[in-house]
C-alpha positions in Angstrom: 232.7 36.3 -169.4 231.0 38.2 -166.5 230.3 41.1 -168.9 228.8 38.7 -171.4 226.6 37.1 -168.7 225.5 40.6 -167.5 224.6 41.6 -171.0 222.7 38.4 -171.5 220.9 38.8 -168.2 220.0 42.4 -169.0 218.8 41.4 -172.4 216.6 38.7 -170.9 215.2 41.0 -168.3 214.8 43.6 -171.1 212.7 41.3 -173.2 210.2 41.2 -170.4 209.3 44.8 -171.0 210.0 45.5 -174.6 206.5 44.4 -175.5 204.8 46.9 -173.2 206.3 49.7 -175.3 204.6 48.5 -178.4 201.5 47.0 -176.7 199.4 49.9 -177.7 200.0 49.1 -181.3 199.4 45.4 -181.2 196.1 43.7 -182.0 195.4 40.7 -179.7 192.2 39.7 -181.5 192.2 36.1 -182.3 195.0 35.4 -179.9 193.6 32.7 -177.7 196.9 32.0 -175.9 196.7 32.5 -172.2 198.6 31.1 -169.3 197.5 27.6 -168.4 195.5 27.2 -165.3 196.1 24.4 -162.9 194.1 23.7 -159.8 196.4 23.6 -156.8 196.6 20.0 -155.7 198.1 19.0 -152.4 197.7 15.8 -150.6 196.5 15.8 -147.0 200.0 14.8 -145.9 201.6 17.8 -147.7 204.1 16.1 -149.9 207.0 18.0 -151.4 205.3 18.1 -154.8 201.9 18.7 -156.4 199.7 15.6 -156.8 200.2 15.8 -160.6 203.9 16.7 -161.0 203.9 15.9 -164.7 201.2 18.5 -165.4 202.8 21.0 -163.1 206.2 20.6 -164.9 204.5 21.0 -168.3 202.8 24.2 -167.1 206.0 25.6 -165.6 207.9 24.9 -168.8 205.1 26.5 -171.0 204.7 29.5 -168.8 208.4 30.2 -168.3 208.9 29.9 -172.1 206.0 32.3 -172.7 207.2 34.8 -170.0 210.6 35.1 -171.6 209.3 35.2 -175.2 209.4 38.8 -176.6 206.3 38.0 -178.6 204.2 37.5 -175.4 201.9 40.5 -174.9 202.7 42.5 -171.7 199.3 41.7 -170.1 200.0 38.0 -170.5 203.6 38.4 -169.2 202.3 40.1 -166.1 200.0 37.1 -165.5 203.0 34.8 -165.7 205.0 36.7 -163.0 204.5 36.3 -159.3 202.8 39.4 -158.1 202.9 40.6 -161.7 200.9 43.8 -161.2 203.2 44.9 -158.4 206.3 44.0 -160.4 205.2 45.9 -163.5 207.7 48.7 -162.8 210.5 46.2 -162.9 209.3 45.0 -166.3 209.0 48.6 -167.4 212.6 49.4 -166.4 214.0 47.4 -169.3 211.8 48.8 -172.1 213.7 49.6 -175.2 216.7 47.3 -174.7 217.9 46.2 -178.2 218.8 42.7 -177.0 215.3 42.0 -175.7 213.9 40.9 -179.1 216.6 38.1 -179.3 216.3 36.7 -175.8 214.5 33.5 -174.7 214.9 30.6 -172.3 215.0 26.9 -172.5 213.8 25.1 -169.3 216.1 22.1 -168.7 215.1 20.9 -165.2 212.4 21.3 -162.6 212.4 20.0 -159.1 209.7 20.6 -156.6 210.4 22.0 -153.2 206.7 22.0 -152.1 203.3 21.6 -153.6 203.5 25.3 -154.5 207.2 25.8 -155.2 209.8 24.6 -157.6 213.5 25.1 -158.5 213.9 25.7 -162.2 217.2 25.3 -164.2 217.2 27.0 -167.5 219.5 28.2 -170.3 219.3 31.9 -171.2 219.5 32.2 -175.0 220.3 35.2 -177.1 219.6 34.9 -180.8 219.2 31.1 -180.2 222.7 30.8 -178.6 223.2 29.9 -175.0 224.5 33.0 -173.2 223.9 31.8 -169.6 223.8 28.0 -169.3 222.4 26.3 -166.2 220.9 29.4 -164.7 218.8 28.8 -161.5 215.4 30.3 -160.8 212.2 29.4 -159.0 208.6 29.0 -159.9 205.6 29.5 -157.6 202.0 28.4 -157.8 200.0 31.6 -157.4 196.3 32.1 -158.3 196.2 28.5 -159.7 199.0 29.3 -162.2 202.7 28.3 -162.0 204.6 31.6 -162.4 208.2 32.9 -162.7 209.1 34.1 -159.2 209.9 37.7 -158.2 213.1 36.3 -156.8 214.1 35.0 -160.3 213.3 38.3 -162.0 215.1 40.4 -159.4 218.1 38.0 -159.7 218.3 38.7 -163.4 218.0 42.5 -162.7 220.9 42.2 -160.2 223.0 40.1 -162.7 222.5 42.8 -165.3 224.2 45.3 -163.2 221.2 47.6 -163.2 221.1 50.0 -160.3 218.1 50.1 -158.0 215.0 49.1 -159.9 211.7 49.8 -158.2 210.2 46.5 -157.0 213.4 44.6 -156.5 
């Protein structure tokens, strides 16, 4: 079971960078998909959630789904990851994994921890089948966009059994 989870986690992390390998060959013309932008909204009393939690949850779900989608171009994937430019080597460490093209996520629950942070529960899917149910991660609001946290990506790297990866 642990080996299966590690393989699934590795595949999920691998999907994050498989696209950069072929990015030079892809044509993004006509592709108007970009990460959703949300203006950070906090109340003067600093509640434990954004002023518009419904919109924030929708953006988290959309951006997490896109981040883990192997069809998302690498430049967009970097924009959906906390400190994406800095974390590019982590994404690159998994290029070429054959499981990457079959990996995706389904966000199942979001709970806010602050106006700029959220806990995310998701199912890791491989070829449409749940490989790692009820996985836990976090989302952060950075540059007006809800992103997959570095902590989440590095957790998947660790789960995959991959030795020291630059950036994590």
